[in-house]
Amino acid sequence: DEEFNELCFEFGLELDEVTSEKDIISKEKGEGKAEGASDTVLYKIDVPANRYDLLCLEGLVRGLQVFKERINLPRYEKIIPAKGEGQRLIITEETVQVRPYAVAAVLRNITFTKERYDSFIDLQEKLHQNICRRRALVAIGTHNLDTIAGPFTFTAKAPSEIKFKPLNQSQEYTASQLMDLYRTDSHLRHYLHLIENKPLYPVIYDSNGIVLSMPPIINGDHTKISLNTRNVFIECTGTDMTKAKIVLDIIVTMFSEYCEKPFTVEAVEVIYPNGKTHIYPELAYRKEKVKPELINKKIGISETPSSLAKLLTRMCLKSHVIGNGNNIEIEIPPTRADIIHACDIVEDAAIAYGYNNIQMTIPKTYTIANQLPLNKLTELLRLDLAAAGFTEALTFALCSQEDIADKLGMDISATKAVHIANPKTAEFQVARTTLLPGLLKTIAANRKMPLPLKLFEISDIVVKDPSKDVGARNYRHLCAIYYNKSPGFEIIHGLLDRVMQLLEVPPSEENGYMIKATEGSAFFPGRCAEIFAKGQSVGKLGVLHPDVITKFELTMPCSALEINIEPFL
């Protein structure tokens, strides 16, 4: 596991965790639910979003083997059948309104096992979720070619005219009935909206009128593939031609290794409504030239052209030096649709060289970073509050409406709170406008601890501010709380004096700080003071109201202080 983790890191991937089905279920749903689940070790590997060729075991293993220089990158070939013998896919003009593009290919004499079959289905699902944008841009259909006869027709018809037996169902349905059937299906209901309100639904037929699929929703049951399937017809329909070609290329390159002639794909002729024809899959190889000094300069290394070419070849980009070492010619295989620009090639060279092997240097531009003054002040205050015997807490920036309003005896509209539009839980409905509730909840969770409890927090609060471009602004607040058998107002007042002493603000009316008696809904009448400094109000301190204390499920008196520290910068 350690070695594999290292290898993944070197290849630019991350081994997220080593786990098993049993562990995952018990983590999410508790021990009881995990009984009978498999103990097989699973590797969870994070693959960057641009590398579609690493989304299945076949591609990942092939990539790592080439990286380790154990195998050479295979050459993918398309076989164009003799005239009149190959499969054809005819696109009719009705499709233009719904899903105008389609591409197709055939994998001949393929041998599936349970693992390969699962991987084949899993790759389609992963592609559907990312590059296909949840099937909106491309939908993939794979069919058992031996159960159907070409040429195939991709057309669009009224929902009531489409009738077939969908995958894993026992009877025939019309397209409209299917929509109702899948409205409650946890997996398929997310795709219905893609064609639901269109007058015509896309559909693919064979020459005998058998329905292959109704993209992007479901395949027909007639053509479903199984472990015994020998010839697979793959069609990708979509609203984005480039992505459809990429998806087809990825599927055929990944699984052609299981064909009788490994890494060969049988081409299919696609005939467009205007009569033009095109052969797919494209499986296009192209050449790019990059100067070695560009690669060295961008990464900050000094390698010879031949060793750079070797690094790139290990990343599945077959390269060699041309023109007395002035240029590197790189062949980009059809599996690497993510190589769009020279910088993508440079990035691969950097990964193969190893990010950890690049020497760190001080940049030529003369700029030295500095800590943000507000954060520097915060850090200094933290240390001294801790030295004063208070313990730091870090609480959530989101809380419930009750926490900042009802429990503190205020109305939510008076708090200027920023609301979350679709909160996932009642605990996270608004951004906090004060740090006090977070600390009171912390004390409530630590009632077993010996008294007194002295806590503080210095963090941001958020309030609405129409003058800002985002409609809200942050303030850095300092909040401290003392919880004991007696209120301890003098301890909190002492802390305020200590903070002001550290900030070098003297106790005076003109240019220092002072406190004035005031009333606050969260505080005990007659035991609350407002703090003025530098000629403005910066916060309050006092003994909390018994109602507030009971609402936070506490039983002892409590005094608190909360000030905005930004005026002291």
XYZ file of C-alpha atoms in Angstrom:
569
model
C 0.000 0.000 0.000
C 2.841 2.378 0.885
C 4.589 1.730 -2.438
C 1.387 2.069 -4.422
C 0.638 5.349 -2.650
C 4.106 6.586 -3.674
C 3.584 5.456 -7.269
C 0.206 7.241 -7.492
C 1.753 10.423 -6.114
C 4.594 10.294 -8.643
C 2.087 9.790 -11.456
C 0.080 12.839 -10.335
C -2.763 10.899 -8.688
C -3.783 10.574 -5.068
C -4.557 7.327 -3.279
C -7.441 8.688 -1.252
C -7.893 5.728 1.080
C -7.577 1.973 1.346
C -10.954 0.661 2.476
C -13.598 -2.005 1.857
C -17.352 -2.059 1.224
C -17.855 -3.097 4.829
C -15.868 -0.128 6.158
C -17.675 2.345 3.909
C -21.144 1.134 4.972
C -20.297 1.031 8.672
C -18.853 4.553 8.451
C -21.944 5.947 6.718
C -24.747 3.903 8.271
C -23.315 2.317 11.435
C -21.932 -1.109 12.337
C -25.259 -2.995 12.190
C -25.939 -2.211 8.531
C -22.517 -3.462 7.398
C -23.104 -7.145 8.158
C -22.604 -9.378 5.144
C -20.853 -6.653 3.144
C -17.660 -7.581 1.315
C -14.268 -7.329 3.038
C -12.352 -7.085 -0.267
C -9.800 -4.279 -0.125
C -10.757 -1.282 -2.283
C -8.420 1.497 -3.387
C -10.056 4.882 -3.739
C -7.954 6.845 -6.239
C -8.496 10.515 -7.029
C -8.094 11.094 -10.767
C -7.813 14.671 -12.096
C -10.850 15.729 -14.127
C -8.898 16.087 -17.394
C -7.675 12.465 -17.538
C -10.638 10.501 -18.911
C -8.227 7.731 -19.887
C -7.585 6.867 -16.219
C -11.223 6.418 -15.231
C -11.206 2.624 -15.519
C -8.845 -0.058 -14.303
C -7.674 -0.876 -17.859
C -6.582 2.696 -18.590
C -5.095 3.271 -15.153
C -3.013 0.087 -15.247
C -1.901 0.820 -18.826
C -0.906 4.364 -17.837
C 1.056 3.187 -14.789
C 2.787 0.395 -16.744
C 3.932 2.860 -19.416
C 5.016 5.263 -16.644
C 7.075 2.487 -15.030
C 8.500 1.692 -18.517
C 7.309 -1.910 -18.315
C 5.343 -1.743 -21.575
C 5.310 0.515 -24.610
C 2.178 2.512 -25.320
C -0.068 0.367 -27.562
C -0.923 1.625 -31.028
C -4.690 1.883 -31.489
C -5.895 0.898 -34.971
C -9.212 1.254 -36.683
C -10.113 -1.425 -39.175
C -12.268 -0.203 -42.040
C -14.350 -3.150 -43.336
C -14.610 -3.899 -47.061
C -17.213 -1.848 -48.925
C -20.748 -2.971 -48.135
C -19.677 -5.181 -45.207
C -19.319 -2.587 -42.445
C -22.026 -1.220 -40.181
C -23.741 2.072 -41.060
C -25.592 4.574 -38.894
C -27.968 6.872 -40.755
C -28.931 10.133 -39.060
C -32.280 11.640 -40.133
C -33.058 15.339 -40.135
C -35.707 14.962 -37.389
C -32.879 14.655 -34.835
C -31.687 18.240 -35.422
C -34.216 19.655 -32.921
C -33.346 17.256 -30.060
C -29.924 15.577 -30.304
C -28.226 16.351 -33.611
C -24.983 14.347 -33.332
C -24.155 10.651 -33.281
C -20.976 8.586 -33.611
C -20.502 4.808 -33.463
C -17.967 1.973 -33.446
C -17.794 -1.823 -33.122
C -15.617 -3.935 -30.824
C -15.216 -7.310 -32.618
C -14.631 -10.683 -30.946
C -14.302 -9.259 -27.479
C -14.001 -11.524 -24.434
C -15.727 -10.349 -21.268
C -15.244 -11.675 -17.748
C -17.274 -10.517 -14.725
C -14.550 -7.982 -13.790
C -14.143 -6.647 -17.342
C -17.898 -6.365 -17.807
C -18.324 -4.459 -14.518
C -15.461 -2.149 -15.467
C -17.037 -1.563 -18.924
C -20.374 -0.506 -17.390
C -18.627 1.513 -14.677
C -16.552 3.498 -17.191
C -19.715 4.494 -19.071
C -21.291 5.676 -15.820
C -18.205 7.725 -14.873
C -18.049 9.335 -18.323
C -21.787 10.091 -18.145
C -21.244 11.930 -14.879
C -18.329 14.155 -15.906
C -17.464 14.824 -19.577
C -21.057 14.016 -20.658
C -22.369 16.469 -18.037
C -24.934 13.998 -16.639
C -25.834 12.845 -20.171
C -26.795 16.376 -21.293
C -23.902 16.612 -23.781
C -23.415 12.932 -24.642
C -25.220 9.660 -23.886
C -23.556 6.290 -24.441
C -25.339 3.130 -25.586
C -23.637 -0.286 -25.856
C -25.418 -3.154 -27.628
C -24.935 -6.810 -28.486
C -24.379 -6.582 -32.256
C -25.324 -10.220 -32.852
C -28.960 -9.583 -31.822
C -29.519 -6.838 -34.418
C -28.917 -6.136 -38.097
C -27.677 -2.884 -39.653
C -27.903 -0.377 -41.124
C -29.053 1.538 -38.032
C -31.184 4.650 -38.087
C -30.940 7.505 -35.583
C -34.164 9.486 -35.785
C -36.680 11.322 -33.608
C -40.358 10.482 -33.216
C -43.394 11.523 -31.222
C -43.347 9.851 -27.758
C -46.562 7.927 -28.445
C -45.040 6.313 -31.570
C -41.984 4.900 -29.787
C -42.724 1.530 -28.194
C -40.194 -0.994 -26.910
C -39.168 -3.150 -23.961
C -36.619 -1.126 -21.945
C -33.590 -2.602 -20.202
C -34.434 -4.933 -17.290
C -38.218 -4.523 -17.678
C -40.614 -7.362 -18.489
C -43.059 -5.618 -20.880
C -43.229 -3.024 -23.632
C -43.915 0.639 -22.904
C -44.429 3.707 -25.053
C -42.008 6.570 -24.498
C -44.663 8.582 -22.627
C -45.377 5.638 -20.290
C -41.641 5.245 -19.729
C -41.388 8.836 -18.546
C -44.051 8.127 -15.901
C -42.405 4.816 -14.975
C -38.978 6.376 -14.402
C -40.230 9.465 -12.559
C -39.802 7.482 -9.344
C -36.585 5.701 -10.382
C -33.778 6.974 -8.139
C -31.162 6.642 -10.904
C -32.972 7.544 -14.142
C -35.289 10.322 -12.987
C -32.364 12.800 -13.113
C -32.129 12.447 -16.911
C -35.816 12.758 -17.861
C -35.745 16.567 -18.029
C -33.260 16.411 -20.930
C -35.947 15.405 -23.470
C -39.214 15.441 -21.502
C -40.605 18.686 -22.953
C -39.427 18.137 -26.525
C -42.086 17.342 -29.188
C -39.971 14.447 -30.533
C -37.837 11.947 -28.619
C -34.556 10.621 -30.093
C -34.493 6.895 -30.872
C -32.175 4.415 -32.643
C -33.595 1.505 -34.719
C -31.981 -1.367 -36.566
C -33.027 -2.405 -40.105
C -35.847 -4.581 -38.694
C -37.318 -1.812 -36.552
C -35.903 -3.120 -33.255
C -35.244 -0.274 -30.805
C -31.600 -0.134 -29.674
C -32.041 2.813 -27.354
C -33.922 5.980 -26.547
C -31.015 8.253 -25.669
C -30.279 9.762 -23.175
C -32.682 7.735 -21.014
C -32.514 3.975 -21.534
C -31.361 1.168 -23.856
C -33.686 -1.486 -25.203
C -33.706 -4.846 -23.432
C -33.331 -6.739 -26.726
C -29.735 -5.620 -27.311
C -28.410 -5.795 -23.765
C -24.857 -7.052 -23.419
C -23.895 -9.928 -21.142
C -20.730 -11.835 -20.269
C -21.190 -13.962 -23.404
C -21.455 -11.025 -25.811
C -18.788 -11.270 -28.520
C -19.453 -8.192 -30.662
C -20.378 -4.832 -29.153
C -21.967 -1.972 -31.091
C -21.271 1.352 -29.347
C -23.191 4.527 -30.170
C -22.754 7.962 -28.587
C -25.432 10.548 -29.288
C -25.247 14.105 -28.103
C -25.534 17.847 -28.406
C -21.748 18.387 -28.529
C -19.868 16.708 -31.386
C -16.364 17.111 -29.925
C -17.314 15.508 -26.634
C -19.153 12.658 -28.398
C -15.975 11.844 -30.366
C -13.829 11.954 -27.209
C -16.200 9.650 -25.314
C -16.273 7.123 -28.172
C -12.464 7.214 -28.446
C -12.024 6.628 -24.720
C -14.403 3.648 -24.574
C -12.946 1.866 -27.600
C -9.301 2.492 -26.667
C -9.866 1.254 -23.116
C -11.633 -1.991 -24.004
C -10.163 -2.899 -27.405
C -7.379 -4.710 -25.503
C -9.870 -7.545 -24.880
C -10.611 -8.006 -28.609
C -9.205 -11.020 -30.444
C -6.835 -8.627 -32.187
C -5.926 -6.371 -29.243
C -6.238 -2.606 -29.693
C -8.183 -2.805 -32.952
C -11.588 -1.220 -33.451
C -13.962 -1.771 -36.347
C -15.081 1.497 -37.876
C -18.701 2.470 -38.533
C -19.850 4.740 -41.341
C -22.128 7.572 -40.190
C -24.353 9.178 -42.824
C -25.571 12.723 -42.106
C -28.942 14.205 -43.153
C -27.184 16.213 -45.909
C -25.832 12.989 -47.453
C -22.226 13.428 -46.282
C -20.539 10.427 -44.677
C -17.854 10.121 -42.048
C -15.986 7.160 -40.559
C -15.848 6.823 -36.758
C -14.111 6.381 -34.370
C -11.576 8.997 -35.474
C -8.771 7.593 -33.253
C -6.741 10.558 -34.435
C -3.023 10.729 -33.699
C -1.487 14.168 -34.139
C 2.018 15.579 -33.802
C 3.063 18.668 -31.865
C 6.474 20.304 -31.626
C 7.751 21.896 -28.415
C 11.146 23.469 -27.783
C 13.115 21.799 -24.956
C 14.171 25.167 -23.518
C 10.486 26.161 -23.169
C 9.823 23.038 -21.096
C 12.933 23.597 -18.949
C 12.158 27.269 -18.418
C 8.495 26.794 -17.515
C 9.241 24.019 -14.995
C 12.517 25.428 -13.677
C 14.759 22.457 -14.491
C 17.681 21.892 -16.880
C 17.266 18.530 -18.589
C 18.711 17.459 -21.956
C 16.251 17.239 -24.886
C 16.570 13.444 -25.004
C 15.756 13.024 -21.305
C 12.744 15.360 -21.691
C 11.551 13.207 -24.607
C 11.936 10.144 -22.383
C 9.952 11.806 -19.571
C 7.104 12.614 -21.985
C 7.120 9.087 -23.443
C 6.575 7.756 -19.901
C 3.441 9.924 -19.721
C 1.910 8.178 -22.800
C 3.097 10.988 -25.087
C 5.523 9.247 -27.455
C 8.302 11.756 -28.110
C 11.647 12.018 -29.861
C 14.185 14.740 -30.509
C 14.359 16.291 -34.003
C 16.522 18.940 -35.659
C 19.821 18.680 -33.715
C 18.012 18.807 -30.412
C 16.217 22.099 -31.144
C 12.761 20.548 -31.003
C 10.909 17.662 -29.471
C 8.231 16.050 -31.626
C 5.389 14.653 -29.541
C 2.744 12.261 -30.781
C -0.577 12.780 -29.013
C -2.619 9.567 -28.848
C -6.427 9.504 -29.142
C -6.661 8.749 -25.397
C -5.285 12.182 -24.511
C -8.008 14.651 -25.509
C -6.777 16.852 -22.635
C -3.622 17.889 -24.530
C -4.814 21.107 -26.135
C -1.837 23.424 -25.785
C 1.928 23.303 -25.244
C 1.408 24.007 -21.527
C -0.394 20.650 -21.168
C 2.720 18.941 -22.516
C 4.926 20.943 -20.140
C 2.707 19.887 -17.233
C 3.125 16.205 -18.124
C 6.890 16.636 -18.321
C 6.791 18.194 -14.831
C 4.738 15.285 -13.435
C 7.156 12.724 -14.911
C 10.159 14.676 -13.593
C 8.535 14.687 -10.154
C 7.265 17.874 -8.488
C 9.323 16.998 -5.409
C 12.502 16.847 -7.497
C 12.180 20.418 -8.777
C 14.601 22.674 -6.902
C 12.899 25.454 -4.968
C 14.279 28.863 -5.912
C 13.464 32.398 -4.877
C 11.628 34.057 -7.790
C 13.508 36.701 -9.782
C 10.756 39.259 -9.159
C 11.510 41.101 -5.945
C 8.419 40.849 -3.759
C 8.348 39.612 -0.193
C 4.954 38.596 1.127
C 3.643 39.975 4.379
C 0.970 38.748 6.716
C -2.351 40.547 6.413
C -2.287 43.173 9.212
C -5.696 42.022 10.529
C -4.472 38.429 10.791
C -1.254 39.553 12.461
C -3.208 41.473 15.094
C -5.492 38.451 15.566
C -2.520 36.128 16.128
C -0.959 38.486 18.687
C -4.224 38.835 20.605
C -4.801 35.063 20.610
C -1.528 34.433 22.400
C -2.207 37.012 25.091
C -5.816 35.949 25.682
C -4.507 32.431 26.225
C -1.873 33.823 28.593
C -4.704 35.482 30.526
C -6.068 31.999 31.261
C -8.758 31.778 28.549
C -9.098 28.769 26.257
C -9.581 29.323 22.522
C -12.602 27.832 20.764
C -13.250 27.570 17.030
C -16.953 27.387 16.199
C -18.947 27.122 12.970
C -19.451 30.271 10.897
C -23.011 29.115 10.128
C -25.706 28.665 12.753
C -29.490 28.423 13.088
C -31.767 31.475 13.094
C -32.726 30.794 16.738
C -29.080 30.960 17.849
C -28.516 34.549 16.760
C -32.065 35.881 17.242
C -34.663 34.143 19.452
C -32.194 32.772 21.989
C -30.576 36.206 22.404
C -33.980 37.932 22.691
C -33.768 39.647 19.307
C -35.809 39.596 16.115
C -34.131 37.924 13.100
C -34.861 40.949 10.868
C -32.922 43.219 13.236
C -29.753 41.107 12.992
C -28.932 41.909 9.318
C -28.039 38.224 8.949
C -27.107 36.636 5.618
C -29.423 33.673 4.933
C -28.534 30.445 3.126
C -31.002 29.825 0.278
C -31.279 26.021 0.589
C -29.884 24.982 3.989
C -29.125 21.263 4.322
C -29.749 21.242 8.101
C -31.516 23.444 10.638
C -28.139 24.053 12.302
C -26.775 25.908 9.263
C -29.425 28.426 8.171
C -27.637 31.775 8.511
C -24.129 33.189 8.762
C -23.380 34.262 12.333
C -23.714 37.951 13.225
C -22.157 37.435 16.673
C -19.686 34.954 18.175
C -21.609 34.610 21.453
C -23.959 31.699 20.517
C -21.032 29.570 19.308
C -19.236 29.950 22.641
C -22.421 29.317 24.656
C -23.002 26.103 22.658
C -19.388 25.113 23.332
C -19.935 25.565 27.073
C -23.196 23.578 26.886
C -21.257 20.724 25.278
C -18.592 20.881 28.011
C -20.744 21.114 31.145
C -18.924 18.131 32.639
C -15.659 20.099 32.792
C -14.579 21.619 36.126
C -15.603 25.251 36.707
C -14.799 28.004 35.946
C -14.939 27.782 32.170
C -13.155 30.669 30.427
C -13.404 30.651 26.627
C -12.610 33.069 23.826
C -12.777 33.197 20.050
C -11.463 35.706 17.492
C -13.176 35.128 14.141
C -15.201 36.791 11.430
C -18.894 37.575 11.619
C -20.989 38.412 8.531
C -23.639 41.122 8.101
C -25.556 42.418 5.105
C -24.109 45.538 3.512
C -25.789 46.809 0.323
C -22.792 49.054 -0.484
C -20.549 45.998 -1.107
C -20.489 44.210 -4.469
C -21.379 40.901 -2.770
C -24.050 42.500 -0.581
C -22.357 41.556 2.699
C -19.198 42.218 4.689
C -17.100 40.539 7.376
C -15.965 42.008 10.681
C -13.276 40.446 12.876
C -14.763 40.082 16.366
C -13.231 39.084 19.680
C -15.612 37.346 22.088
C -14.783 36.073 25.592
C -16.985 34.346 28.135
C -16.710 33.435 31.827
C -18.968 30.726 33.283
C -18.968 29.975 37.012
C -21.092 29.840 40.159
C -20.931 33.641 40.342
C -21.199 35.932 37.290
C -17.569 37.162 37.474
C -18.276 40.489 35.769
C -14.990 41.821 37.195
C -13.021 39.057 35.407
C -14.458 39.956 32.007
C -13.976 43.671 32.753
C -10.384 42.898 33.705
C -9.899 41.080 30.404
C -11.184 44.133 28.518
C -8.669 46.334 30.360
C -5.880 43.871 29.525
C -6.831 43.825 25.820
C -6.870 47.635 25.719
C -3.514 47.728 27.508
C -2.081 45.415 24.822
C -3.590 47.557 22.071
C -2.059 50.623 23.777
C -5.413 52.374 24.145
C -5.442 54.343 27.430
C -8.579 54.606 29.612
C -9.776 58.134 28.773
C -12.727 59.784 27.028
C -10.866 61.764 24.363
C -8.457 59.423 22.640
C -8.779 56.227 24.687
C -11.562 53.857 25.707
C -14.441 54.086 28.192
C -17.563 52.123 29.094
C -21.098 53.490 29.518
C -24.121 51.776 31.036
C -26.604 50.587 28.410
C -29.287 47.950 27.847
C -28.934 44.874 25.620
C -31.560 42.192 25.000
C -29.083 39.409 25.810
C -27.824 41.033 29.028
C -29.137 41.372 32.601
C -30.815 44.767 33.157
C -28.369 47.173 34.808
C -25.417 44.816 34.227
C -24.548 45.755 30.646
C -22.091 48.339 29.318
C -21.210 49.609 25.886
C -17.526 50.000 25.048
C -16.401 53.167 23.251
C -12.912 53.457 21.768
C -11.365 55.893 19.322
C -14.656 57.824 19.377
C -16.868 54.937 18.240
C -18.837 52.071 19.793
C -16.860 48.818 19.416
C -18.938 46.343 21.428
C -20.561 45.379 24.729
C -19.771 43.555 27.923
C -21.958 42.421 30.807
C -23.719 39.640 32.656
C -25.974 37.500 30.453
C -29.730 37.434 31.033
C -30.983 34.256 32.828
C -33.368 33.604 29.885
C -30.432 33.471 27.477
C -28.555 31.118 29.784
C -31.492 28.686 30.079
C -32.181 28.777 26.325
C -28.628 27.520 25.732
C -29.268 24.756 28.320
C -26.882 26.222 30.904
C -27.497 26.490 34.651
C -24.877 28.897 36.023
C -24.468 32.663 35.652
C -22.254 33.849 32.862
C -20.612 37.110 31.790
C -19.400 37.947 28.308
C -17.557 40.501 26.215
C -17.685 40.992 22.455
C -15.831 43.695 20.533
C -14.910 44.460 16.936
C -11.095 44.611 16.697
C -10.862 46.224 13.249
C -10.818 49.865 14.550
C -7.570 49.066 16.418
C -5.563 48.109 13.329
